Coordinates of C-alpha atoms and ligand atoms in Angstrom, one line a residue:
M183 CA 10.6 16.3 15.0
T184 CA 7.1 16.7 13.4
Q185 CA 5.6 14.0 11.3
E186 CA 5.9 16.3 8.3
E187 CA 9.6 16.8 8.9
L188 CA 10.1 13.1 9.4
F189 CA 8.3 12.5 6.1
K190 CA 10.7 14.9 4.2
I191 CA 13.7 13.1 5.7
L192 CA 12.3 9.8 4.7
V193 CA 11.9 10.9 1.1
A194 CA 15.5 12.1 1.1
H195 CA 16.7 8.9 2.7
C196 CA 14.9 6.8 0.0
K197 CA 16.8 8.7 -2.6
E198 CA 20.2 8.7 -0.9
Y199 CA 20.1 4.9 -0.3
G200 CA 18.8 3.8 -3.7
F201 CA 15.2 3.0 -2.8
I202 CA 13.2 5.5 -4.8
F203 CA 14.1 8.2 -7.3
P204 CA 12.0 10.9 -8.9
S205 CA 11.3 9.7 -12.5
S206 CA 13.3 11.5 -15.3
E207 CA 15.2 13.4 -12.6
I208 CA 17.9 14.8 -14.9
Y209 CA 15.1 16.4 -16.8
D210 CA 13.7 17.9 -13.6
G211 CA 11.3 15.0 -12.9
L212 CA 7.8 14.1 -13.9
G213 CA 4.9 14.8 -11.5
A214 CA 3.8 11.8 -9.4
V215 CA 6.0 9.3 -11.2
Y216 CA 8.8 7.5 -9.4
D217 CA 11.4 4.9 -10.2
Y218 CA 12.6 2.2 -7.8
G219 CA 16.3 1.9 -7.3
Q220 CA 18.5 -1.0 -6.5
M221 CA 17.2 -1.3 -2.9
G222 CA 13.6 -0.3 -3.6
V223 CA 13.1 -3.0 -6.3
E224 CA 14.2 -5.7 -3.9
L225 CA 11.8 -4.5 -1.1
K226 CA 9.0 -4.2 -3.7
N227 CA 9.7 -7.7 -5.0
N228 CA 9.7 -9.1 -1.5
I229 CA 6.3 -7.5 -0.7
K230 CA 4.9 -8.9 -3.9
Q231 CA 6.2 -12.3 -3.1
Y232 CA 4.6 -12.2 0.4
W233 CA 1.3 -11.3 -1.1
W234 CA 1.5 -13.7 -4.1
N235 CA 2.4 -16.7 -1.9
A236 CA -0.2 -15.8 0.7
M237 CA -2.9 -15.7 -2.0
T238 CA -1.9 -18.5 -4.4
R239 CA 0.1 -21.0 -2.3
L240 CA -1.9 -20.9 0.9
N241 CA -5.2 -21.1 -0.8
E242 CA -5.7 -24.0 -3.1
N243 CA -8.7 -22.4 -4.7
I244 CA -6.8 -19.2 -5.8
V245 CA -4.8 -19.0 -8.9
G246 CA -2.8 -16.2 -10.6
I247 CA -2.8 -14.6 -14.0
D248 CA -0.9 -11.8 -15.7
S249 CA -3.1 -9.9 -18.1
C250 CA -2.2 -7.0 -20.4
I251 CA -2.3 -3.3 -19.7
F252 CA -4.0 -2.6 -23.1
M253 CA -7.5 -4.0 -23.3
H254 CA -10.4 -3.6 -25.6
P255 CA -11.9 -0.1 -25.1
K256 CA -15.4 -1.5 -24.6
I257 CA -14.2 -3.1 -21.3
W258 CA -14.0 0.4 -19.8
E259 CA -17.5 1.2 -20.9
A260 CA -18.8 -2.0 -19.4
S261 CA -16.9 -1.4 -16.1
G262 CA -18.3 2.1 -15.8
H263 CA -14.9 3.8 -16.0
V264 CA -15.6 5.8 -19.2
G265 CA -18.7 7.2 -17.7
A266 CA -18.0 7.5 -14.0
F267 CA -14.3 7.2 -13.1
N268 CA -14.1 10.9 -12.2
D269 CA -12.7 13.0 -9.5
P270 CA -14.3 16.3 -8.5
L271 CA -11.7 19.0 -8.9
I272 CA -11.6 22.6 -7.7
D273 CA -9.1 25.4 -8.4
N274 CA -8.0 28.2 -6.1
K275 CA -8.2 31.3 -8.3
D276 CA -5.4 33.1 -6.5
S277 CA -2.7 30.4 -6.3
K278 CA -4.0 28.6 -9.4
K279 CA -3.5 25.4 -7.5
R280 CA -5.8 22.4 -8.2
Y281 CA -7.3 20.2 -5.5
R282 CA -9.8 17.4 -5.1
A283 CA -12.9 18.9 -3.6
D284 CA -13.7 15.7 -1.7
V285 CA -10.2 15.5 -0.2
L286 CA -10.3 19.1 1.0
I287 CA -13.5 18.3 2.9
E288 CA -12.1 14.9 4.2
D289 CA -8.9 16.6 5.5
F290 CA -11.0 19.3 7.2
L291 CA -13.1 16.5 8.9
G292 CA -9.8 14.7 9.8
K293 CA -8.5 17.8 11.6
I294 CA -11.7 18.0 13.7
E295 CA -11.3 14.4 14.6
E296 CA -7.7 15.1 15.6
K297 CA -8.8 17.9 17.8
I298 CA -11.3 15.7 19.5
N299 CA -8.7 12.9 20.0
K300 CA -6.3 15.4 21.6
E301 CA -9.0 16.5 24.0
V302 CA -9.6 12.9 25.0
Q303 CA -5.9 12.3 25.5
K304 CA -5.7 15.4 27.7
G305 CA -8.6 14.0 29.7
R306 CA -7.0 10.6 30.0
K307 CA -3.8 12.3 31.4
K308 CA -5.7 14.4 33.8
F309 CA -8.0 11.7 35.2
G310 CA -5.6 8.8 35.1
E311 CA -6.8 5.3 35.8
G312 CA -10.4 6.1 36.5
F313 CA -10.9 7.8 33.1
D314 CA -14.2 7.0 31.5
E315 CA -13.8 7.8 27.8
A316 CA -17.4 7.4 26.8
Q317 CA -18.6 9.7 29.6
F318 CA -15.9 12.3 28.8
R319 CA -17.0 12.3 25.1
A320 CA -20.6 12.7 26.2
T321 CA -20.0 15.6 28.6
N322 CA -16.8 17.6 27.8
P323 CA -17.9 20.9 26.3
N324 CA -14.9 21.2 23.9
V325 CA -15.5 17.6 22.6
L326 CA -19.2 18.2 22.3
R327 CA -18.7 21.5 20.3
E328 CA -16.2 19.8 17.9
Q329 CA -18.4 16.7 17.5
A330 CA -21.4 18.8 16.6
K331 CA -19.4 20.6 14.0
Y332 CA -18.1 17.3 12.7
D333 CA -21.5 15.7 12.5
Q334 CA -23.0 18.7 10.7
V335 CA -20.3 18.9 8.0
H336 CA -20.1 15.1 7.7
G337 CA -23.9 14.8 7.2
R338 CA -23.9 17.5 4.4
F339 CA -20.9 15.8 2.8
L340 CA -22.4 12.4 2.8
K341 CA -25.6 13.7 1.3
A342 CA -23.7 15.6 -1.4
Q343 CA -21.7 12.4 -2.2
Q344 CA -24.9 10.4 -2.5
E345 CA -26.5 12.9 -4.8
N346 CA -23.4 13.7 -6.7
D347 CA -24.1 17.3 -5.8
F348 CA -20.9 19.1 -6.7
A349 CA -22.3 22.6 -6.1
E350 CA -22.8 21.5 -2.5
Y351 CA -19.2 20.3 -2.3
R352 CA -18.1 23.9 -3.1
Q353 CA -20.6 25.3 -0.7
I354 CA -19.3 23.2 2.1
I355 CA -15.8 24.3 1.4
I356 CA -16.8 27.9 1.5
D357 CA -19.1 27.5 4.6
C358 CA -16.3 25.8 6.5
N359 CA -13.8 28.5 5.3
I360 CA -11.4 25.8 3.9
V361 CA -8.6 27.8 2.5
C362 CA -5.9 27.0 -0.1
P363 CA -2.7 26.2 1.8
I364 CA -0.7 28.1 -0.7
S365 CA -2.7 31.4 -1.1
G366 CA -4.5 31.2 2.2
T367 CA -7.7 32.4 0.4
C368 CA -11.2 30.9 0.0
N369 CA -11.5 32.1 -3.6
W370 CA -12.6 28.9 -5.3
T371 CA -13.8 28.0 -8.8
E372 CA -16.8 25.7 -9.5
V373 CA -16.2 22.0 -9.0
R374 CA -15.7 20.0 -12.2
Q375 CA -15.6 16.4 -13.0
F376 CA -12.3 15.0 -14.3
N377 CA -11.9 11.5 -15.8
L378 CA -8.8 9.8 -14.4
M379 CA -8.1 7.4 -17.3
F380 CA -5.1 8.0 -19.6
S381 CA -5.8 7.4 -23.3
T382 CA -3.6 6.6 -26.2
S383 CA -4.2 5.2 -29.7
I384 CA -3.5 1.8 -31.1
G385 CA -2.9 1.1 -34.8
S386 CA -0.3 2.4 -37.3
T387 CA -2.2 5.1 -39.2
S388 CA -4.2 7.9 -37.7
D389 CA -7.3 6.8 -39.8
G390 CA -7.2 3.3 -38.7
A391 CA -6.2 4.0 -35.1
S392 CA -8.6 3.7 -32.3
T393 CA -8.5 5.2 -28.8
I394 CA -7.6 2.8 -26.0
Y395 CA -6.9 3.4 -22.3
L396 CA -4.1 2.5 -20.0
R397 CA -5.9 0.3 -17.4
P398 CA -6.8 2.2 -14.3
E399 CA -7.1 -1.0 -12.3
T400 CA -6.0 -4.6 -12.8
A401 CA -9.3 -6.1 -11.8
Q402 CA -10.9 -5.9 -15.2
G403 CA -8.2 -8.1 -16.7
I404 CA -9.4 -10.7 -14.2
F405 CA -13.1 -10.4 -15.0
V406 CA -12.6 -10.7 -18.8
N407 CA -10.5 -13.9 -18.2
Y408 CA -13.0 -15.4 -15.7
L409 CA -14.3 -17.9 -18.2
N410 CA -10.8 -18.9 -19.5
V411 CA -9.5 -19.6 -16.0
Q412 CA -12.7 -21.2 -14.7
K413 CA -12.8 -23.6 -17.6
T414 CA -9.1 -24.4 -18.2
G415 CA -8.4 -24.6 -14.4
R416 CA -11.7 -26.6 -13.8
M417 CA -12.3 -24.2 -10.9
K418 CA -15.2 -24.7 -8.7
I419 CA -16.9 -21.8 -6.9
P420 CA -15.8 -20.4 -4.5
F421 CA -12.5 -19.6 -6.1
G422 CA -10.2 -16.7 -6.7
I423 CA -8.0 -15.1 -9.3
A424 CA -5.0 -13.0 -8.3
Q425 CA -3.0 -10.6 -10.3
I426 CA -0.1 -8.1 -9.7
G427 CA 0.4 -5.4 -12.3
K428 CA 0.6 -1.8 -13.3
A429 CA -2.3 0.6 -13.2
F430 CA -2.5 4.2 -14.4
R431 CA -4.5 7.1 -13.1
N432 CA -4.2 10.7 -14.1
E433 CA -4.4 11.9 -10.5
I434 CA -5.2 15.6 -10.2
V435 CA -3.5 16.1 -6.9
A436 CA -0.4 14.1 -6.8
R437 CA 1.5 14.9 -3.6
Q438 CA 2.6 12.7 -0.8
F439 CA 5.4 10.9 -2.6
I440 CA 4.5 7.3 -3.7
F441 CA 1.2 7.4 -1.8
R442 CA -0.6 8.8 -4.9
M443 CA 1.2 8.1 -8.2
R444 CA 0.1 8.4 -11.8
E445 CA 1.7 5.0 -12.6
F446 CA 1.5 2.5 -9.8
E447 CA 1.2 -1.2 -9.1
Q448 CA -1.7 -3.1 -7.7
M449 CA -2.1 -6.5 -6.1
E450 CA -5.7 -7.6 -6.7
M451 CA -7.7 -10.7 -6.0
Q452 CA -11.2 -11.3 -7.2
F453 CA -13.0 -14.0 -5.3
F454 CA -16.0 -15.6 -7.2
I455 CA -18.8 -16.8 -5.0
K456 CA -22.4 -17.9 -4.9
P457 CA -24.9 -15.0 -4.8
G458 CA -26.2 -14.6 -1.3
T459 CA -22.9 -15.6 0.3
E460 CA -21.1 -12.3 -0.3
L461 CA -21.4 -10.8 3.1
E462 CA -20.0 -13.9 4.8
W463 CA -17.1 -13.9 2.4
F464 CA -16.6 -10.2 2.7
K465 CA -16.2 -10.7 6.5
K466 CA -13.8 -13.5 6.0
W467 CA -11.6 -11.5 3.6
K468 CA -11.6 -8.6 5.9
E469 CA -10.2 -10.8 8.7
N470 CA -7.8 -12.6 6.3
R471 CA -6.3 -9.4 4.9
M472 CA -5.9 -7.7 8.3
K473 CA -4.1 -10.8 9.5
W474 CA -1.7 -10.6 6.6
H475 CA -0.8 -7.0 7.5
V476 CA -0.5 -7.5 11.3
N477 CA 1.6 -10.6 10.7
L478 CA 4.4 -8.3 9.6
G479 CA 4.9 -7.0 13.1
M480 CA 4.4 -3.3 12.4
G481 CA 1.9 -2.9 15.3
A482 CA -1.8 -3.8 15.2
E483 CA -2.5 -0.3 16.5
N484 CA -1.3 1.1 13.2
Y485 CA -4.1 -0.4 11.2
R486 CA -7.8 0.2 11.2
F487 CA -10.9 -0.5 9.1
H488 CA -12.8 2.3 7.6
D489 CA -16.2 1.1 6.4
H490 CA -17.5 3.1 3.4
E491 CA -20.6 5.0 4.0
K492 CA -21.0 5.9 0.4
L493 CA -21.1 2.7 -1.6
A494 CA -20.4 2.6 -5.3
H495 CA -23.6 1.7 -7.2
Y496 CA -22.4 -1.8 -7.8
A497 CA -21.2 -2.6 -4.3
N498 CA -23.1 -3.8 -1.3
A499 CA -20.3 -3.6 1.2
A500 CA -16.9 -1.9 1.2
T501 CA -14.1 -1.2 3.6
D502 CA -10.6 0.2 3.6
I503 CA -7.7 -1.0 5.6
E504 CA -6.1 2.2 6.7
F505 CA -2.5 2.5 7.9
N506 CA -1.0 5.1 10.2
F507 CA 1.2 6.9 7.6
P508 CA 3.3 9.9 8.7
F509 CA 0.4 12.1 7.4
G510 CA -2.3 10.2 9.4
F511 CA -4.4 7.1 8.9
K512 CA -5.0 6.7 5.1
E513 CA -6.2 3.9 2.8
L514 CA -3.7 1.2 2.1
E515 CA -6.1 -1.5 0.8
G516 CA -9.7 -1.8 -0.3
I517 CA -12.0 -4.7 0.2
H518 CA -15.2 -4.6 -1.8
S519 CA -18.2 -6.7 -2.3
R520 CA -18.9 -6.0 -5.9
T521 CA -22.0 -8.1 -6.5
N522 CA -22.3 -9.4 -10.1
F523 CA -21.9 -6.0 -11.5
D524 CA -18.7 -6.5 -13.5
L525 CA -19.4 -10.0 -14.9
G526 CA -23.0 -9.1 -15.6
N527 CA -22.0 -6.0 -17.5
H528 CA -19.3 -7.8 -19.5
Q529 CA -21.9 -10.3 -20.4
K530 CA -24.1 -7.5 -21.6
F531 CA -21.5 -5.6 -23.5
S532 CA -19.7 -8.6 -25.1
G533 CA -22.8 -10.6 -25.8
K534 CA -21.0 -13.7 -24.4
K535 CA -22.6 -15.7 -21.7
I536 CA -20.6 -15.5 -18.5
E537 CA -22.1 -17.9 -16.0
Y538 CA -21.2 -20.7 -13.8
F539 CA -23.0 -24.0 -13.7
D540 CA -23.3 -25.0 -10.0
P541 CA -23.5 -28.8 -9.8
E542 CA -24.7 -28.7 -6.2
E543 CA -27.5 -26.3 -7.0
N544 CA -28.0 -27.8 -10.4
K545 CA -28.4 -24.3 -12.0
S546 CA -26.4 -21.6 -13.7
Y547 CA -25.8 -18.1 -12.3
T548 CA -23.5 -15.1 -12.7
P549 CA -21.1 -15.3 -9.8
F550 CA -20.8 -12.6 -7.2
V551 CA -17.4 -11.1 -6.4
V552 CA -15.5 -10.0 -3.3
E553 CA -12.3 -8.3 -4.1
T554 CA -9.2 -7.3 -2.2
S555 CA -7.1 -4.6 -3.7
I556 CA -3.9 -3.2 -2.4
G557 CA -1.3 -0.8 -3.9
V558 CA 2.2 -2.2 -3.9
D559 CA 3.7 1.3 -3.7
R560 CA 1.5 2.3 -0.7
M561 CA 2.7 -0.9 1.0
V562 CA 6.3 0.1 0.3
L563 CA 5.6 3.5 1.9
A564 CA 3.9 1.9 4.9
V565 CA 6.9 -0.4 5.5
L566 CA 9.5 2.4 5.0
S567 CA 7.7 5.0 7.0
H568 CA 7.3 2.5 9.9
A569 CA 10.9 1.3 9.6
Y570 CA 12.7 4.6 9.6
K571 CA 14.3 5.4 13.0
E572 CA 16.9 7.8 14.3
E573 CA 18.4 6.4 17.4
T574 CA 20.8 7.9 20.0
L575 CA 23.3 5.3 21.1
D576 CA 24.9 4.9 24.5
N577 CA 28.1 6.7 23.3
G578 CA 26.0 9.7 22.2
E579 CA 26.3 9.0 18.5
T580 CA 23.2 8.7 16.4
R581 CA 22.4 6.1 13.9
V582 CA 19.7 5.8 11.3
V583 CA 18.2 2.4 11.0
L584 CA 15.5 0.9 8.8
S585 CA 13.8 -1.8 10.9
I586 CA 12.2 -3.4 7.9
P587 CA 10.5 -6.8 8.7
A588 CA 13.5 -9.1 8.1
P589 CA 11.8 -11.2 5.4
L590 CA 11.1 -8.1 3.4
A591 CA 14.6 -6.5 3.8
P592 CA 16.3 -5.8 0.4
V593 CA 19.6 -7.2 1.6
K594 CA 19.6 -10.0 4.2
A595 CA 23.2 -10.1 5.1
A596 CA 26.4 -8.1 4.5
V597 CA 29.7 -9.9 4.5
L598 CA 32.5 -7.7 5.7
P599 CA 36.2 -8.5 6.0
L600 CA 37.7 -6.5 8.9
V601 CA 40.6 -5.4 6.8
K602 CA 41.4 -5.6 3.1
K603 CA 44.4 -7.9 3.4
D604 CA 45.8 -11.0 5.1
G605 CA 43.4 -13.3 3.3
L606 CA 40.3 -11.9 5.0
P607 CA 38.7 -10.7 1.7
E608 CA 39.2 -14.2 0.3
L609 CA 37.5 -15.9 3.2
A610 CA 34.7 -13.3 3.2
Q611 CA 34.2 -13.8 -0.5
K612 CA 34.0 -17.6 0.1
I613 CA 31.2 -17.0 2.7
M614 CA 29.5 -14.7 0.3
D615 CA 29.6 -17.2 -2.6
D616 CA 28.2 -19.8 -0.3
L617 CA 25.3 -17.7 1.1
K618 CA 24.3 -15.9 -2.1
Y619 CA 22.2 -18.8 -3.4
D620 CA 19.9 -18.5 -0.4
F621 CA 19.9 -14.8 0.4
N622 CA 20.5 -11.5 -1.3
C623 CA 23.9 -10.6 0.2
Q624 CA 26.3 -7.7 -0.1
Y625 CA 30.0 -7.8 0.1
E626 CA 31.7 -4.6 1.4
E627 CA 35.3 -4.0 2.2
K628 CA 35.6 -0.2 1.9
D629 CA 35.7 2.1 5.0
S630 CA 35.9 1.3 8.7
I631 CA 33.7 -1.5 10.1
G632 CA 31.7 1.1 12.0
K633 CA 30.9 3.0 8.8
R634 CA 29.9 -0.2 7.0
Y635 CA 27.6 -1.1 9.9
R636 CA 25.9 2.3 9.6
R637 CA 25.5 1.9 5.8
Q638 CA 23.8 -1.5 6.3
D639 CA 21.6 -0.2 9.1
A640 CA 20.5 2.6 6.8
I641 CA 19.2 0.1 4.2
G642 CA 17.8 -2.2 6.8
T643 CA 20.1 -5.2 6.5
P644 CA 19.2 -7.6 9.3
F645 CA 22.7 -9.2 9.7
C646 CA 26.3 -8.1 9.3
I647 CA 28.9 -10.8 9.2
T648 CA 32.4 -9.7 10.1
V649 CA 35.4 -11.8 9.1
D650 CA 38.6 -11.1 11.2
H651 CA 42.0 -12.6 11.7
D652 CA 40.7 -15.2 14.2
S653 CA 38.3 -16.4 11.6
L654 CA 41.2 -17.8 9.6
N655 CA 42.0 -20.1 12.5
D656 CA 38.8 -20.9 14.4
G657 CA 36.4 -20.9 11.5
C658 CA 34.1 -18.5 13.3
V659 CA 32.8 -15.0 12.4
T660 CA 31.0 -12.2 14.3
I661 CA 27.4 -11.8 13.4
R662 CA 25.7 -8.5 14.3
H663 CA 22.0 -8.0 14.6
R664 CA 20.5 -4.9 13.1
D665 CA 17.9 -4.0 15.7
S666 CA 19.7 -4.9 19.0
M667 CA 23.2 -4.3 17.6
E668 CA 24.2 -7.3 19.6
Q669 CA 27.1 -9.3 18.4
A670 CA 27.8 -13.0 18.7
R671 CA 30.7 -15.3 17.6
V672 CA 29.3 -18.1 15.5
K673 CA 30.6 -20.9 13.3
I674 CA 30.7 -20.2 9.6
E675 CA 28.8 -23.4 8.9
D676 CA 26.0 -22.2 11.2
L677 CA 25.4 -18.9 9.4
R678 CA 22.9 -20.2 6.9
S679 CA 20.5 -21.5 9.5
I680 CA 20.9 -18.5 11.8
I681 CA 20.0 -16.1 9.0
D682 CA 17.3 -18.3 7.5
K683 CA 15.4 -18.5 10.8
E684 CA 14.7 -14.7 10.7
V685 CA 14.6 -13.9 7.0
N686 CA 12.8 -16.8 5.5
L687 CA 9.5 -15.6 4.0
N688 CA 8.0 -19.0 4.6
N689 CA 8.2 -18.5 8.4
L690 CA 6.0 -15.4 8.0
L691 CA 3.6 -17.3 5.8
R692 CA 3.4 -20.2 8.3
N693 CA 1.9 -17.7 10.9
L694 CA -1.0 -16.8 8.7
Ligands
ATP1725 P1 -7.9 6.8 -3.1 O1 -9.3 7.0 -2.5 O2 -6.8 6.9 -2.2 O3 -7.8 7.5 -4.4 P2 -9.1 4.5 -4.3 O4 -10.2 4.2 -3.3 O5 -9.4 5.2 -5.6 O6 -7.9 5.2 -3.5 P3 -8.9 1.8 -5.2 O7 -9.5 2.2 -6.6 O8 -9.8 1.1 -4.3 O9 -8.3 3.1 -4.6 O10 -7.6 1.1 -5.5 C1 -7.1 0.0 -4.7 C2 -5.7 0.3 -4.1 O11 -4.8 0.8 -5.1 C3 -5.8 1.4 -3.1 O12 -6.1 0.9 -1.8 C4 -4.3 1.9 -3.1 O13 -3.5 1.1 -2.3 C5 -3.9 1.7 -4.5 N1 -4.0 3.0 -5.3 C6 -5.0 3.5 -5.8 N2 -4.7 4.7 -6.4 C7 -3.4 4.8 -6.3 C8 -2.4 5.8 -6.7 N3 -2.8 6.8 -7.4 N4 -1.1 5.6 -6.3 C9 -0.7 4.5 -5.6 N5 -1.6 3.6 -5.2 C10 -2.9 3.7 -5.5

């Protein structure tokens, strides 16, 4: 199965099992907007909890806030979003399809990289143990040819980015013969700038109404509350403010399911520091955030850093944590050293002094900021795409299982009476009533036990507990583990501690 096919199956699976639905589906949907169903919301909440607790509980100097989506419109002038939050768009004249010019070029470069990696893999297979990758890369003619092509296009692209030269974007697309995947032609329009912010109006009459924006990031809500939190919380630098909330971007190209949505959720943390210490903190937060990801057990090899070559005008260092999605390594989280750009500009635009008096230095300054910013929905996609597996069992049957890290699984345990009579449902319900205060549990009595196991595998439930006739006499039940499918007979009173050991989020947090 190709990764593309797998991705399609995953999207269908998410709908079938109540994780993610297209928004407004009975009206044929709304582009790049998705709703979370009964399973999806649990998974999403668990991810948020993991992040929130890792930030605010494990760090005594990080506190949380919840600011509003609507903010004073001047904020977006100060932040630079009104002037510069643009994407370069380009249309194919034949298919009438719209693309991001920068993404077309990045994908083209990605394909060259893939070709090079394939050559290297072939070499590794051919030469076995004695394979010297560096030498192979430096001498293999195919690799050298592709690398030269990559370097040439990459160099032009970087320069065009730095100079905001959109005519050059188009020229690169044409020179590289990058075609529209729909029409297959290279018949492109000029590149135009497109602001990604949604606007609406506030106020009851059209005269008195003024234009405001739906926030395109949650970070500005943190910056404009910096003074409030610092003063009321008596926070001392270095300290952080964390927030989880909705953000809105009118994305031009919105494919790839919940990877790129027009309404999405972010988990952002702004860390306020002394000027001059930013690169040290940037390094620390890079390590800290990578550890948070790898700690989930989805394979360290599935993450990588991608340092930005083109820095935003306010940043002096930036990196992405990329995840190996079914469509390749793509940004999951951004870590940025934003200098004092935001606080400084809010000071300018609002006319209010935004400074910190440092008692150690005995002077005031505008703090610098290192931010970590991750999309909740991209994290959901990372977890689900890594978890989805189709397995062939010893008896030849196949099963679909979501190996979601147990503390993030929507349902932790399913309680299943073997049959719907003889007092088994009553005992199962009793177990359920006892466990439900600690774990999200599901009670199921319909269909054969095999079918119920499959349904629970398909939503990623780590434990199934089966109540049978013996349970009535010996006070024991069968507990089945999702991944190994192993079954064990255990005492009912031990269930809580067996389940807790694997699903308790605190165990995950303790490893950080
Ligand atoms: P991209 O280059 O993919 O558009 P970005 O660099 O604009 O992303 P940031 O502004 O750094 O993204 O936002 C921080 C995080 O928010 C991203 O790492 C991503 O996880 C998430 N995010 C951004 N845009 C979207 C979107 N349209 N849909 C879902 N998540 C998003």
